[in-house]
PDB file of C-alpha atoms and ligand atoms in Angstrom:
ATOM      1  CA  UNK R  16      54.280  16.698  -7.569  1.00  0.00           C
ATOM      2  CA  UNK R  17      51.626  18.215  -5.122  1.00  0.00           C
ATOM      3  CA  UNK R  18      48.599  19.023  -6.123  1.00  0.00           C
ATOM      4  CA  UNK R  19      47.276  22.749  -5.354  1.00  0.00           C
ATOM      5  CA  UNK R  20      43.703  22.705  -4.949  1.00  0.00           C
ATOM      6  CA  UNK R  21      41.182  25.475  -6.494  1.00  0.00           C
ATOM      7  CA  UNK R  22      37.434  25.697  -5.890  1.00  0.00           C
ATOM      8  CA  UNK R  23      36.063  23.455  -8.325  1.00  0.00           C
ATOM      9  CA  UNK R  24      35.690  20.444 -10.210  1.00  0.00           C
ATOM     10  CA  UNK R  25      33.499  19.883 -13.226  1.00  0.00           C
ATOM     11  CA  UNK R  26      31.742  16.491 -12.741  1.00  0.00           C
ATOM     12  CA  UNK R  27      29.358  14.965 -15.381  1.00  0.00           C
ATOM     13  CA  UNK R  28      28.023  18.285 -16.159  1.00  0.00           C
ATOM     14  CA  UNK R  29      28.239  19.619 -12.190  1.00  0.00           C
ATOM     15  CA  UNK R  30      30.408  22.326 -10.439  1.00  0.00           C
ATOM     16  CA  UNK R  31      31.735  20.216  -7.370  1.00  0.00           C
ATOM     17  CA  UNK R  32      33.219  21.698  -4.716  1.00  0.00           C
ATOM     18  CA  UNK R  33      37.272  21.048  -4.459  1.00  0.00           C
ATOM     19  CA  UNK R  34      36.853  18.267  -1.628  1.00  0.00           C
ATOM     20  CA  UNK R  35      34.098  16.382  -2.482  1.00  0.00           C
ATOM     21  CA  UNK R  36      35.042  15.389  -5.890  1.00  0.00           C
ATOM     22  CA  UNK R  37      35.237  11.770  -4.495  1.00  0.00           C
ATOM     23  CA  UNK R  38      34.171   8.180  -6.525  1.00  0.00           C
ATOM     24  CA  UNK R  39      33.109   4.787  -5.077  1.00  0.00           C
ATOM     25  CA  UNK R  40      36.348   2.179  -4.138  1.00  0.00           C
ATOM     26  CA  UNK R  41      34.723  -0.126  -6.390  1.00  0.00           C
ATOM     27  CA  UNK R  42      35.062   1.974  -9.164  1.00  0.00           C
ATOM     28  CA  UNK R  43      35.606  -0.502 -11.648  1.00  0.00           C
ATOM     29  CA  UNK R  44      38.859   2.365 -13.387  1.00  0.00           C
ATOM     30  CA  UNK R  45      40.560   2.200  -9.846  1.00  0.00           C
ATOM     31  CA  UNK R  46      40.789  -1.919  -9.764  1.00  0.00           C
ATOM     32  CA  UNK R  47      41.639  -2.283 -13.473  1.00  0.00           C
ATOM     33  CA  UNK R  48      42.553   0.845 -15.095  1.00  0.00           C
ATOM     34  CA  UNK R  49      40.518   0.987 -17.753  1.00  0.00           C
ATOM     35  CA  UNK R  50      40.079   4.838 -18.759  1.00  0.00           C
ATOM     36  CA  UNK R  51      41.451   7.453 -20.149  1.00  0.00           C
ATOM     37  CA  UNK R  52      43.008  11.128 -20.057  1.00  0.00           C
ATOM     38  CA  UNK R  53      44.397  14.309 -21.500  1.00  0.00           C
ATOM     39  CA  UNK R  54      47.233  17.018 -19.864  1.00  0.00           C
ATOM     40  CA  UNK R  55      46.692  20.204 -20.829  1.00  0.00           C
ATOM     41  CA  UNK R  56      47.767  23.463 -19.581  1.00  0.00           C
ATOM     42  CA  UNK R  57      46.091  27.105 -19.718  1.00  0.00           C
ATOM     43  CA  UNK R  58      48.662  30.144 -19.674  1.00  0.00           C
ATOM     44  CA  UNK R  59      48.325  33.797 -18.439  1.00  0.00           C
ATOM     45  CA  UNK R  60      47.773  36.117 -21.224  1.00  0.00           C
ATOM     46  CA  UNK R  61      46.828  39.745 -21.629  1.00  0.00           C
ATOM     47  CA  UNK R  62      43.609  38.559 -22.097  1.00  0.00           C
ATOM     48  CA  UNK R  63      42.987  36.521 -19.438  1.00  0.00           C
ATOM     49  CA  UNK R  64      44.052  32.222 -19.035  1.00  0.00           C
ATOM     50  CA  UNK R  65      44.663  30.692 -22.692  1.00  0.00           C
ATOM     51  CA  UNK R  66      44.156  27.174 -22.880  1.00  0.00           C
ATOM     52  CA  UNK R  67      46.991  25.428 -25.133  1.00  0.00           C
ATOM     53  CA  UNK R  68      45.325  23.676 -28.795  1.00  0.00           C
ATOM     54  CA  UNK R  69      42.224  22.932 -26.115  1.00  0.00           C
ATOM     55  CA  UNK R  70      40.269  21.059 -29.053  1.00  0.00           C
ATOM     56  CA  UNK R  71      43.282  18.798 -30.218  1.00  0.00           C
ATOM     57  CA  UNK R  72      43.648  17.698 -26.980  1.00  0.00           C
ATOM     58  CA  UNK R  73      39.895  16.806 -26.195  1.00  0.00           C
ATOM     59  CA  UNK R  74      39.689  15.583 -29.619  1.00  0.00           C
ATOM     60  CA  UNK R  75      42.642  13.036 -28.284  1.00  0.00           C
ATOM     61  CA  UNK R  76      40.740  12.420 -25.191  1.00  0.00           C
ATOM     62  CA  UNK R  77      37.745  10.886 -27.646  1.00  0.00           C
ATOM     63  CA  UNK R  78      40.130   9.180 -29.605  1.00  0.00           C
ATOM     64  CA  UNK R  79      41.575   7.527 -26.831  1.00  0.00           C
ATOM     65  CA  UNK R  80      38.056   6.822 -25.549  1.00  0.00           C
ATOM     66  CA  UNK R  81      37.295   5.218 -28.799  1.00  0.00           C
ATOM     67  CA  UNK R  82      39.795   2.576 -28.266  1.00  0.00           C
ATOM     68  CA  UNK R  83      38.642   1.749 -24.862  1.00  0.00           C
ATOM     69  CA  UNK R  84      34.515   1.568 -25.810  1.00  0.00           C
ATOM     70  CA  UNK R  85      34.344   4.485 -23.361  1.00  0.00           C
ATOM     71  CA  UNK R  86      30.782   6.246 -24.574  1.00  0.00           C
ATOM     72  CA  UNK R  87      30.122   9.849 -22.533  1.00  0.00           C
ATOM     73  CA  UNK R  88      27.250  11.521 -22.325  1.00  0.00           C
ATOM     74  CA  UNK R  89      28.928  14.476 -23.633  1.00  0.00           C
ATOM     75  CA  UNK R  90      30.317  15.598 -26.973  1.00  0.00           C
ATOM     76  CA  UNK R  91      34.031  16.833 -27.939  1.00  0.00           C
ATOM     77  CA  UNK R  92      32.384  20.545 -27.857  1.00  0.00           C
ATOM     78  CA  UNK R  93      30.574  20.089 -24.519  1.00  0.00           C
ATOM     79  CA  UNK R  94      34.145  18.856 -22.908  1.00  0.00           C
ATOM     80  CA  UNK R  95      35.886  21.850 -24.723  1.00  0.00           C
ATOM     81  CA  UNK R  96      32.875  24.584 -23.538  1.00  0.00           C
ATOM     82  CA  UNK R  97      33.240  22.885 -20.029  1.00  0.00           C
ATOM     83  CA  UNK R  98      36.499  22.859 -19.443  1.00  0.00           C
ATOM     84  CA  UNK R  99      37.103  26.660 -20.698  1.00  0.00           C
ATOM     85  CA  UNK R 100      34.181  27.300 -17.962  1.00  0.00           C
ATOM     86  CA  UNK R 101      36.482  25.640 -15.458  1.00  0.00           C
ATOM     87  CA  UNK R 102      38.856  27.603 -15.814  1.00  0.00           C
ATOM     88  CA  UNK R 103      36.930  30.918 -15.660  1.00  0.00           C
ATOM     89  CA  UNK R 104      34.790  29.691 -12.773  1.00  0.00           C
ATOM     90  CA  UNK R 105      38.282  28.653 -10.758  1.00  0.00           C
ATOM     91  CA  UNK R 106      40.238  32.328 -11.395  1.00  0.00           C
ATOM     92  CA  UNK R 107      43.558  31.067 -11.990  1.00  0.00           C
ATOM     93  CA  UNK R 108      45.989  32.315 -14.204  1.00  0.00           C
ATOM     94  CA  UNK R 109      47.747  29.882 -15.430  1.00  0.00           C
ATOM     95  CA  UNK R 110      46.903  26.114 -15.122  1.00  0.00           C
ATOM     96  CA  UNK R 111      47.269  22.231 -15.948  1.00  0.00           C
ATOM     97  CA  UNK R 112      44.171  20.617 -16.959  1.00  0.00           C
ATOM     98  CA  UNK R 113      43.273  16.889 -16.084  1.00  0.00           C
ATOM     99  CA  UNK R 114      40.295  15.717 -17.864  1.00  0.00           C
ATOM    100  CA  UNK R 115      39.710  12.117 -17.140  1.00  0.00           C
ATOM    101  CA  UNK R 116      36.888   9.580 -18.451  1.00  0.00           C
ATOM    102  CA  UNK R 117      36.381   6.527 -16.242  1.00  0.00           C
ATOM    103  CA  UNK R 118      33.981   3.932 -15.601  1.00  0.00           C
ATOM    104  CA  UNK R 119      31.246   4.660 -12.937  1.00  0.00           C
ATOM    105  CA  UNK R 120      29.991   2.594 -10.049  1.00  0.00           C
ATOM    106  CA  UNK R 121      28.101  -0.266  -9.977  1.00  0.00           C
ATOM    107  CA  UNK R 122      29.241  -2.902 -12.127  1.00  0.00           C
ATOM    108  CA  UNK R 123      32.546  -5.052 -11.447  1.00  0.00           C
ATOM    109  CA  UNK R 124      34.632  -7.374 -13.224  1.00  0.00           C
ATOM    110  CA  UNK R 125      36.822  -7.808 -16.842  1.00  0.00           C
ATOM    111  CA  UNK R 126      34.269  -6.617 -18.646  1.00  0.00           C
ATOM    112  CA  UNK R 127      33.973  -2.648 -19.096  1.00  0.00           C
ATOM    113  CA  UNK R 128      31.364  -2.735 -20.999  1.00  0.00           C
ATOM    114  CA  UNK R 129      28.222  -2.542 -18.528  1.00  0.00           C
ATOM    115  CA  UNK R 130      29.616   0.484 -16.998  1.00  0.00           C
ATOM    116  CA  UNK R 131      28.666   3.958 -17.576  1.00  0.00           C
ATOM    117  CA  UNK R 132      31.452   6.447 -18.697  1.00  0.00           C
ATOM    118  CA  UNK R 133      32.004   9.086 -16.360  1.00  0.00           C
ATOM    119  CA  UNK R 134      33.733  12.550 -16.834  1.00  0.00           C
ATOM    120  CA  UNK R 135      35.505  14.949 -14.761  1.00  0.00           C
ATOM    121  CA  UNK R 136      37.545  17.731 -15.338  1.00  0.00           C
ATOM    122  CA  UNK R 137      39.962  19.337 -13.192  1.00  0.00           C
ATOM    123  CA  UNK R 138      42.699  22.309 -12.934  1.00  0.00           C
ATOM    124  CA  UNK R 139      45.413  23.606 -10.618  1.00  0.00           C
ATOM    125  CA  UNK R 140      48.592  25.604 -10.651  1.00  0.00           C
ATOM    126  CA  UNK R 141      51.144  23.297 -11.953  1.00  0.00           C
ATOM    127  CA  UNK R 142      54.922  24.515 -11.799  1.00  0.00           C
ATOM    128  CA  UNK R 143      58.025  22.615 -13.782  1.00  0.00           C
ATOM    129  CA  UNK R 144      57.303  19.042 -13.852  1.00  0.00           C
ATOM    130  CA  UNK R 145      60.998  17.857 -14.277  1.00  0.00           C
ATOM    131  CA  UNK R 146      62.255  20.413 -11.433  1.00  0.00           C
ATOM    132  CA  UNK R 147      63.027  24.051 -11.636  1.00  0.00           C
ATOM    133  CA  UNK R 148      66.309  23.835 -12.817  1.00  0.00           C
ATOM    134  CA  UNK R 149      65.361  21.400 -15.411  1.00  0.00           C
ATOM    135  CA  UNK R 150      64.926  23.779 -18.254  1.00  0.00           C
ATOM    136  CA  UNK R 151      67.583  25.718 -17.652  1.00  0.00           C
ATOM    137  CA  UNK R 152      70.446  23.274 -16.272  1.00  0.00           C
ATOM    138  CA  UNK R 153      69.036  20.280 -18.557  1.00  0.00           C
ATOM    139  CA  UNK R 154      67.738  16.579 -16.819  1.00  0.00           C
ATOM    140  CA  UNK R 155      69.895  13.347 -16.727  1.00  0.00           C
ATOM    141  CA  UNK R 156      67.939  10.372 -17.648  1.00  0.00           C
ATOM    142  CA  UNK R 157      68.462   6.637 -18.293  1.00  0.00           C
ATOM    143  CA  UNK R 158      67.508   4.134 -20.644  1.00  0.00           C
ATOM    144  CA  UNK R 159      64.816   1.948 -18.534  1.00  0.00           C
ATOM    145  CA  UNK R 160      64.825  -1.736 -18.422  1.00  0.00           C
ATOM    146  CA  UNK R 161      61.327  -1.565 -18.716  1.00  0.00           C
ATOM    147  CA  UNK R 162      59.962  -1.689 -22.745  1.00  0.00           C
ATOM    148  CA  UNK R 163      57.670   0.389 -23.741  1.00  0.00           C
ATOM    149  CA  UNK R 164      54.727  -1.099 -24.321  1.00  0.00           C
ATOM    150  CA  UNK R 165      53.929  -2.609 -28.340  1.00  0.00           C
ATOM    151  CA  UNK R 166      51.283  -1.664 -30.307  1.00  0.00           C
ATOM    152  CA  UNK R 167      49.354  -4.844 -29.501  1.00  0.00           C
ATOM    153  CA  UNK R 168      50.073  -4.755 -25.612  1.00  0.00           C
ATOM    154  CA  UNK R 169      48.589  -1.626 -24.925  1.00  0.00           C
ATOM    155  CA  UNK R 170      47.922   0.943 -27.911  1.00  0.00           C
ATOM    156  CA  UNK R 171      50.622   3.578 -26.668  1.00  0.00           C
ATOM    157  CA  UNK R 172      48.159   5.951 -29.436  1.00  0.00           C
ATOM    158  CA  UNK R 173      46.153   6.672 -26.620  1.00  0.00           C
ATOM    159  CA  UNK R 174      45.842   7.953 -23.217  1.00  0.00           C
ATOM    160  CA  UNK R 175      44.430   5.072 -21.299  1.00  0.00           C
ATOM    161  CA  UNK R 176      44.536   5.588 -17.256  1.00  0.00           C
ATOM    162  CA  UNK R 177      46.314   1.668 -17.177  1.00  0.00           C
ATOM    163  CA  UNK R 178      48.845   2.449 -19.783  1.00  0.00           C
ATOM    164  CA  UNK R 179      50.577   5.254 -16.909  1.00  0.00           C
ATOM    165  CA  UNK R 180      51.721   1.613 -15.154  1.00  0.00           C
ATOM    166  CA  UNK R 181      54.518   1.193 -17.374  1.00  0.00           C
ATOM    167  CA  UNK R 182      55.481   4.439 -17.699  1.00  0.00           C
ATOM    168  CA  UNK R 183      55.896   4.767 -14.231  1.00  0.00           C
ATOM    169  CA  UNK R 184      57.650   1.440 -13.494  1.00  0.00           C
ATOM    170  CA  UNK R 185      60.519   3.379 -15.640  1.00  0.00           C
ATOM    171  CA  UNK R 186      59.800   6.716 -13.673  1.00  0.00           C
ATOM    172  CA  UNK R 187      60.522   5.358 -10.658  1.00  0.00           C
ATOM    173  CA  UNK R 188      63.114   3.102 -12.074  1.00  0.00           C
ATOM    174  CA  UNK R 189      65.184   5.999 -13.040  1.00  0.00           C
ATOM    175  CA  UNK R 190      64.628   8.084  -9.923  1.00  0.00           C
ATOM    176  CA  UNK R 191      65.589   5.347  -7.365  1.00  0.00           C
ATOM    177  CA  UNK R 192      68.941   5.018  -9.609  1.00  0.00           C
ATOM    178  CA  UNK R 193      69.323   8.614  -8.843  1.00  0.00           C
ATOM    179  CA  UNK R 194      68.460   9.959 -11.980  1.00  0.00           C
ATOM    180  CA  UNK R 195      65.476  12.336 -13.308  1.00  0.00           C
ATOM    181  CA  UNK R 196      63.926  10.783 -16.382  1.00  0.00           C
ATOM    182  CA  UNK R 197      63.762   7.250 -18.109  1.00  0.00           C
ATOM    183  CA  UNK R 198      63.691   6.958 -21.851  1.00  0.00           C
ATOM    184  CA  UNK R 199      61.763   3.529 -22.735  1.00  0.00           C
ATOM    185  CA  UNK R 200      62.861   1.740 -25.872  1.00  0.00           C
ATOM    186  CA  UNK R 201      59.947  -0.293 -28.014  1.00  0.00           C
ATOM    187  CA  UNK R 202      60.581  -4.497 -27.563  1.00  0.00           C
ATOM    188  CA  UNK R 203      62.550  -4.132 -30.753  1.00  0.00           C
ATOM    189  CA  UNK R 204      64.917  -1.943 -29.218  1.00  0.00           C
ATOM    190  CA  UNK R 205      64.417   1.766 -31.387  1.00  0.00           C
ATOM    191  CA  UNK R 206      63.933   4.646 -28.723  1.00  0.00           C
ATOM    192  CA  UNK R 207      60.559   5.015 -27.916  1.00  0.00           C
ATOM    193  CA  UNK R 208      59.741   8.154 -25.803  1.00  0.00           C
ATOM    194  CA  UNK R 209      60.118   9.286 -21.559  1.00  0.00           C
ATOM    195  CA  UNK R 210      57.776   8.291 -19.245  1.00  0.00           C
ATOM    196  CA  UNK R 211      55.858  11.460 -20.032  1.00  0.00           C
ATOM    197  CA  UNK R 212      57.403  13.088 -23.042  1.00  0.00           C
ATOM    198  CA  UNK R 213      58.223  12.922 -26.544  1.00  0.00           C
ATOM    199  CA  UNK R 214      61.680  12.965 -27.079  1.00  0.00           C
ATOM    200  CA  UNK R 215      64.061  15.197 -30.047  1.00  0.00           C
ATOM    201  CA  UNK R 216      67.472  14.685 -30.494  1.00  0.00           C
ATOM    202  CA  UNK R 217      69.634  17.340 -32.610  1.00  0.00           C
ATOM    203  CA  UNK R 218      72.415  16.152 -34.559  1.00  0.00           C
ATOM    204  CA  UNK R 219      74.098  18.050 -37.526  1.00  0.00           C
ATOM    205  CA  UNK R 220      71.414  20.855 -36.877  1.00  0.00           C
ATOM    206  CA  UNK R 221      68.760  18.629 -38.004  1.00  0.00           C
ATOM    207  CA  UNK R 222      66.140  17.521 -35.820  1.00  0.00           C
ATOM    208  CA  UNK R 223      65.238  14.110 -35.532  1.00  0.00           C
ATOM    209  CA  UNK R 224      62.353  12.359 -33.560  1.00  0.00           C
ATOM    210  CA  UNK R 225      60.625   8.774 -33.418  1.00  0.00           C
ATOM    211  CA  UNK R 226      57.689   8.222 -35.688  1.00  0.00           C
ATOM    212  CA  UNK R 227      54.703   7.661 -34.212  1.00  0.00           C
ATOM    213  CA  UNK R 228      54.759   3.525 -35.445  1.00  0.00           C
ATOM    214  CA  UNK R 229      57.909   3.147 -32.534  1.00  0.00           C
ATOM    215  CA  UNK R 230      55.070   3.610 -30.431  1.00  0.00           C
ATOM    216  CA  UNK R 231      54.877   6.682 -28.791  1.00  0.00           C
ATOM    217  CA  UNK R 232      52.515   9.098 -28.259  1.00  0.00           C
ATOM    218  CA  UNK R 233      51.558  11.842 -31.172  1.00  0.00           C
ATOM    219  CA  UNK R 234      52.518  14.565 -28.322  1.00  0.00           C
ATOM    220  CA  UNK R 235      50.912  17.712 -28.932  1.00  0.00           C
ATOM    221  CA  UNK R 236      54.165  19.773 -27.864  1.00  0.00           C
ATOM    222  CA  UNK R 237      56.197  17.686 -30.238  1.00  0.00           C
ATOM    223  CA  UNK R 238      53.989  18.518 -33.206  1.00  0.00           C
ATOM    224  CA  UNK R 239      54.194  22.236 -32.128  1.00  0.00           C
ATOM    225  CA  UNK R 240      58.029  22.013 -32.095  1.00  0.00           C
ATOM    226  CA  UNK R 241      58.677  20.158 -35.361  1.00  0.00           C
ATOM    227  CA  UNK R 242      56.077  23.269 -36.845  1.00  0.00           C
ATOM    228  CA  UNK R 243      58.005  25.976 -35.425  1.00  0.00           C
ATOM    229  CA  UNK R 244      61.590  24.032 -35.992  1.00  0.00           C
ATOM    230  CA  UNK R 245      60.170  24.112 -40.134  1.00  0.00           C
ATOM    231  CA  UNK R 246      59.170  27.602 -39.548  1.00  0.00           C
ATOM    232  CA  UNK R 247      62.644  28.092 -38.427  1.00  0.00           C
ATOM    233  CA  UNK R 248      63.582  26.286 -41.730  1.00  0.00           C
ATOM    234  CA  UNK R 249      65.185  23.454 -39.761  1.00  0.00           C
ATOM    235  CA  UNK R 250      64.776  20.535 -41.127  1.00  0.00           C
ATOM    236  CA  UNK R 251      62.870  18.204 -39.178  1.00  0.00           C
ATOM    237  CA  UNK R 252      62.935  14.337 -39.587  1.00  0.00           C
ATOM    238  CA  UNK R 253      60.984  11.109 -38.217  1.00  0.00           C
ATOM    239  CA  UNK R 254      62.592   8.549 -38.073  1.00  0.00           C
ATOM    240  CA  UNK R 255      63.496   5.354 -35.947  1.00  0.00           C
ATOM    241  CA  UNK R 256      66.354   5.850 -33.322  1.00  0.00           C
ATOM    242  CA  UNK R 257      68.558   3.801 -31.784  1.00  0.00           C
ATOM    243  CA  UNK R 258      69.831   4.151 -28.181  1.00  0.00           C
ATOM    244  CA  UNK R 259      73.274   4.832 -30.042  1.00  0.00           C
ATOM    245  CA  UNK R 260      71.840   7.740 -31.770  1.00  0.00           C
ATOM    246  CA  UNK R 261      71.464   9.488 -28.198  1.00  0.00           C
ATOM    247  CA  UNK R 262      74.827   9.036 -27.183  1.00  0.00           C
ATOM    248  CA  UNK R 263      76.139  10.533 -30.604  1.00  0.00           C
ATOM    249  CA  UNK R 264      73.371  13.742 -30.233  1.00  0.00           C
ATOM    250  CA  UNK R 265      74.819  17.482 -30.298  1.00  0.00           C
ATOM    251  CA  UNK R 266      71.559  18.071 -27.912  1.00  0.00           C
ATOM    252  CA  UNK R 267      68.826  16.043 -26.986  1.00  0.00           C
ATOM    253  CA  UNK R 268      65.342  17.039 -25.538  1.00  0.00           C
ATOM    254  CA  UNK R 269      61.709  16.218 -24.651  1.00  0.00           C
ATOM    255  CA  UNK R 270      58.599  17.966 -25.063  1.00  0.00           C
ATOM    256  CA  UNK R 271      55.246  17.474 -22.966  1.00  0.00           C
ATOM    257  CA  UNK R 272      52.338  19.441 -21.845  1.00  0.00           C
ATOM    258  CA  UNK R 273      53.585  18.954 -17.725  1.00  0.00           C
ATOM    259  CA  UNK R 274      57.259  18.833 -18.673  1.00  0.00           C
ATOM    260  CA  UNK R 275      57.164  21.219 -21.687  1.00  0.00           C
ATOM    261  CA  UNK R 276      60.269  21.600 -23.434  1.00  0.00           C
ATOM    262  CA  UNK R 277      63.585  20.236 -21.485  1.00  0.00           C
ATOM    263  CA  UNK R 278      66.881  19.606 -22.369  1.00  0.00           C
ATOM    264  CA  UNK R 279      68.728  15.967 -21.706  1.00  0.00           C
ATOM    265  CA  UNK R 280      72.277  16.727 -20.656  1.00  0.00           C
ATOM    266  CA  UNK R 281      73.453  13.501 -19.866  1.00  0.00           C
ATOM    267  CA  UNK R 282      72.170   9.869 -21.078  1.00  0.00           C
ATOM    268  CA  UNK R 283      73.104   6.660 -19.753  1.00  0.00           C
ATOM    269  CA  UNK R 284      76.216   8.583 -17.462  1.00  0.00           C
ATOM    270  CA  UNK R 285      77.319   9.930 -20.978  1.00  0.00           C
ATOM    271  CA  UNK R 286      77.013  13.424 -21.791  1.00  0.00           C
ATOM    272  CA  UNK R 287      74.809  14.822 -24.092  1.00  0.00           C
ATOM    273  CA  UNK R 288      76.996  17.117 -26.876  1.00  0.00           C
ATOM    274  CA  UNK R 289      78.285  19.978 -24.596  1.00  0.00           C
ATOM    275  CA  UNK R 290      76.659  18.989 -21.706  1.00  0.00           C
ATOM    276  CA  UNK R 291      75.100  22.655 -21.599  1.00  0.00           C
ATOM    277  CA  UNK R 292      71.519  23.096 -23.421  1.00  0.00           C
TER     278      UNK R 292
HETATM  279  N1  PPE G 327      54.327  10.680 -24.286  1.00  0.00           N
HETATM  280  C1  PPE G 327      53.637  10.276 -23.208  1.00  0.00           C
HETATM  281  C2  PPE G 327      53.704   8.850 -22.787  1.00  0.00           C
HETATM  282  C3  PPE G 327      52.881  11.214 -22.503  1.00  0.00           C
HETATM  283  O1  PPE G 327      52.198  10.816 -21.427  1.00  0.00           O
HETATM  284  C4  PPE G 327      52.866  12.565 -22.919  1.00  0.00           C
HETATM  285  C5  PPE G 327      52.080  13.585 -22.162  1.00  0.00           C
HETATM  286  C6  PPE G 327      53.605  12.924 -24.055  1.00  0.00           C
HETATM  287  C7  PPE G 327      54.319  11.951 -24.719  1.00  0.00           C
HETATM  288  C8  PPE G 327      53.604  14.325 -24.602  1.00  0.00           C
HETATM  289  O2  PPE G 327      52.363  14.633 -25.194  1.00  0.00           O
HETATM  290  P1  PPE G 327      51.795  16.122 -25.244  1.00  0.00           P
HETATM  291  O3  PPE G 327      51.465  16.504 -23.846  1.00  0.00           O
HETATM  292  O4  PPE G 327      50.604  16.043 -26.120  1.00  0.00           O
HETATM  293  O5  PPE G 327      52.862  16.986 -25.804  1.00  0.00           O
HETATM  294  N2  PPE G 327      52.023  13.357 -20.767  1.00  0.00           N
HETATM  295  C9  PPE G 327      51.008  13.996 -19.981  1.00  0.00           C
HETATM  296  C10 PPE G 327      50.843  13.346 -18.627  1.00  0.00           C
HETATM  297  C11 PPE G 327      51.987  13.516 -17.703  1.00  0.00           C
HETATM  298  C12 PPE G 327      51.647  13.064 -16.322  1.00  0.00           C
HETATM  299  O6  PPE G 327      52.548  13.012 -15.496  1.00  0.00           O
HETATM  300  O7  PPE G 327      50.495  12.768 -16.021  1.00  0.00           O
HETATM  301  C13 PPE G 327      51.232  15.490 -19.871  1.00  0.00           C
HETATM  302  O8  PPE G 327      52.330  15.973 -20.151  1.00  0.00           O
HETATM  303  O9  PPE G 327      50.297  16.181 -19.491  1.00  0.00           O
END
C-alpha cells in the first residue's frame, strides 16, 4: 500500500524532516533483518488523534526487543511521550504508527551484538489494508504452503523486522493465486494466523481463536475483540484449530491494527457459512 508522507519523523530523539529520514546500505537490519516493530494506529476523536492501547503496544515493541538483545537508549515511556509528540507535531487526524528499532551503522556481520540500537518512529494516513470493500464484502484467502514459522525457528511472540519474510512469502503466495489473504498453519498443521492478522472463527455462536502456543502473535485487536465478545456475553474460546474447522465456520474473521477487523467469506474456494459477513 502507498505510503502518504507527513512532515516528520522522530529519529533517536530528533524531528527529521519527511525526506531525509534515510540510514546507511550497510545497515547491518537491512542485510540480515535483525530488528523489530510495532503497528499502531491513532483515530480522530472529538478531542483531537487517539492513539489505540499506545503503551501495550510499545510495551510489545520492548518485549520483542528483549528477544533480539536490542538495548535503546530510550525507555518504554520516552517511546510512548515521543510518539504521542509525533503525532501532534505531524497534524493528522487519524494515523498508522510504525515504530521500528534497528541496528545502526558501523558494524557488519552475524553478530548483532556490537551494534547500537537505533529508533525511529513514523506516521501517515493509512486507509483499509485488505481493500475497501474488504470489511464490508468480506476477503477470500487461502491456506499457504508456506508454515508458519515454530517457536524455535523464529519466536512468532515477537515483532522481529526478519520474521515479515515468511509472512510475506504467503502474502504474495496468495495474491499471485488470485486471492487476498493467506492463512499459515504451524509445522504441525493447527491454523496459525494471516500474514498480518489474528484470525476468529464463529461456529455455534461461540467464538473460537488459536492460543497463543500455535504460534501466533498475542494481537492487540484480538485481545480487544475476545473482551468486548465477553462483554457481549459470548463466549469466547482458545483453542487449537484445524484447517477443517474453517471450512465448517458459520463466519470467520481476522483482526489487526492495519487490517482491523475483516470478515473471510471464502477459504480454500469454499465458502465461509453464508458467504455474507
Ligand atoms: N499477527 C501478525 C503476524 C501480525 O503481524 C499482526 C499485526 C497481528 C497478528 C495482529 O496484531 P495486532 O496488530 O496487535 O492486533 N500486523 C501489523 C503489521 C502489518 C504490516 O503489514 O506491516 C499491523 O497490523 O500493524
Amino acid at each position: 500500500m502507498p505510503i502518504t508522507p507527513t512532515r516528520q519523523i522522530w529519529m533517536d530523539g530528533e524531528l527529521v524532516a519527511w525526506d531525509d529520514a534515510n540510514v546507511h546500505v550497510l545497515t547491518p537490519t537491512l542485510h540480515y533483518g535483525w530488528g523489530c516493530f510495532e503497528g499502531i494506529r491513532a483515530y480522530a476523536t472529538d478531542r483531537g488523534p487517539a492513539v489505540f492501547r499506545l503503551t501495550e503496544h510499545i510495551e510489545r515493541l520492548f518485549r520483542s526487543a528483549h528477544i533480539y538483545f536490542l538495548e535503546p537508549e530510550w525507555t518504554v515511556q520516552q517511546v510512548i511521550d515521543a510518539t504521542k509528540e509525533l503525532v501532534r507535531v505531524n497534524e493528522v487526524e487519524s494515523c498508522y504508527i510504525r515504530p521500528l528499532m534497528y541496528l545502526g551503522y558501523g558494524e557488519m556481520g552475524l553478530n548483532p551484538l556490537p551494534s547500537k540500537t537505533k529508533v525511529s518512529i513514523a506516521v501517515w494516513p493509512w486507509g483499509t489494508y485488505l481493500g475497501e470493500a474488504a470489511e464490508q464484502h468480506g476477503v477470500r484467502a487461502r491456506v499457504s504452503s508456506w508454515q508458519r514459522i515454530g517457536a524455535n525457528t523464529i519466536p512468532p511472540a515477537g515483532k522481529g523486522t526478519g520474521q515479515y519474510l515468511n509472512s510475506s512469502l504467503a502474502k504474495v503466495e496468495a495474491l499471485k493465486a488470485g486471492y487476498d489473504e493467506a492463512i499459515m498453519l504451524t509445522p504441525s498443521g493447527n491454523v496459525a494466523e494471516g500474514s498480518g492478522e489474528n484470525l476468529f472463527v464463529v461456529q455455534g455462536g461461540v467464538l473460537y481463536t488459536p492460543p497463543v502456543v500455535d504460534g501466533v502473535l498475542a494481537g492487540l485487536t484480538r485481545d480487544s475483540v475476545m473482551t468486548l465478545a465477553r462483554d457481549e456475553g459470548i463466549e469466547v474460546v482458545e483453542k487449537s484449530l484445524l484447517r477443517s474447522d474453517l471450512y465448517f465456520a458459520d463466519e470467520v474473521f481476522c483482526t489487526g491494527t492495519a487490517a482491523e477487523v475483516v470478515p473471510m467469506v471464502e477459504i480454500d474456494d469454499r465458502t465461509v457459512g453464508s458467504g455474507v459477513p
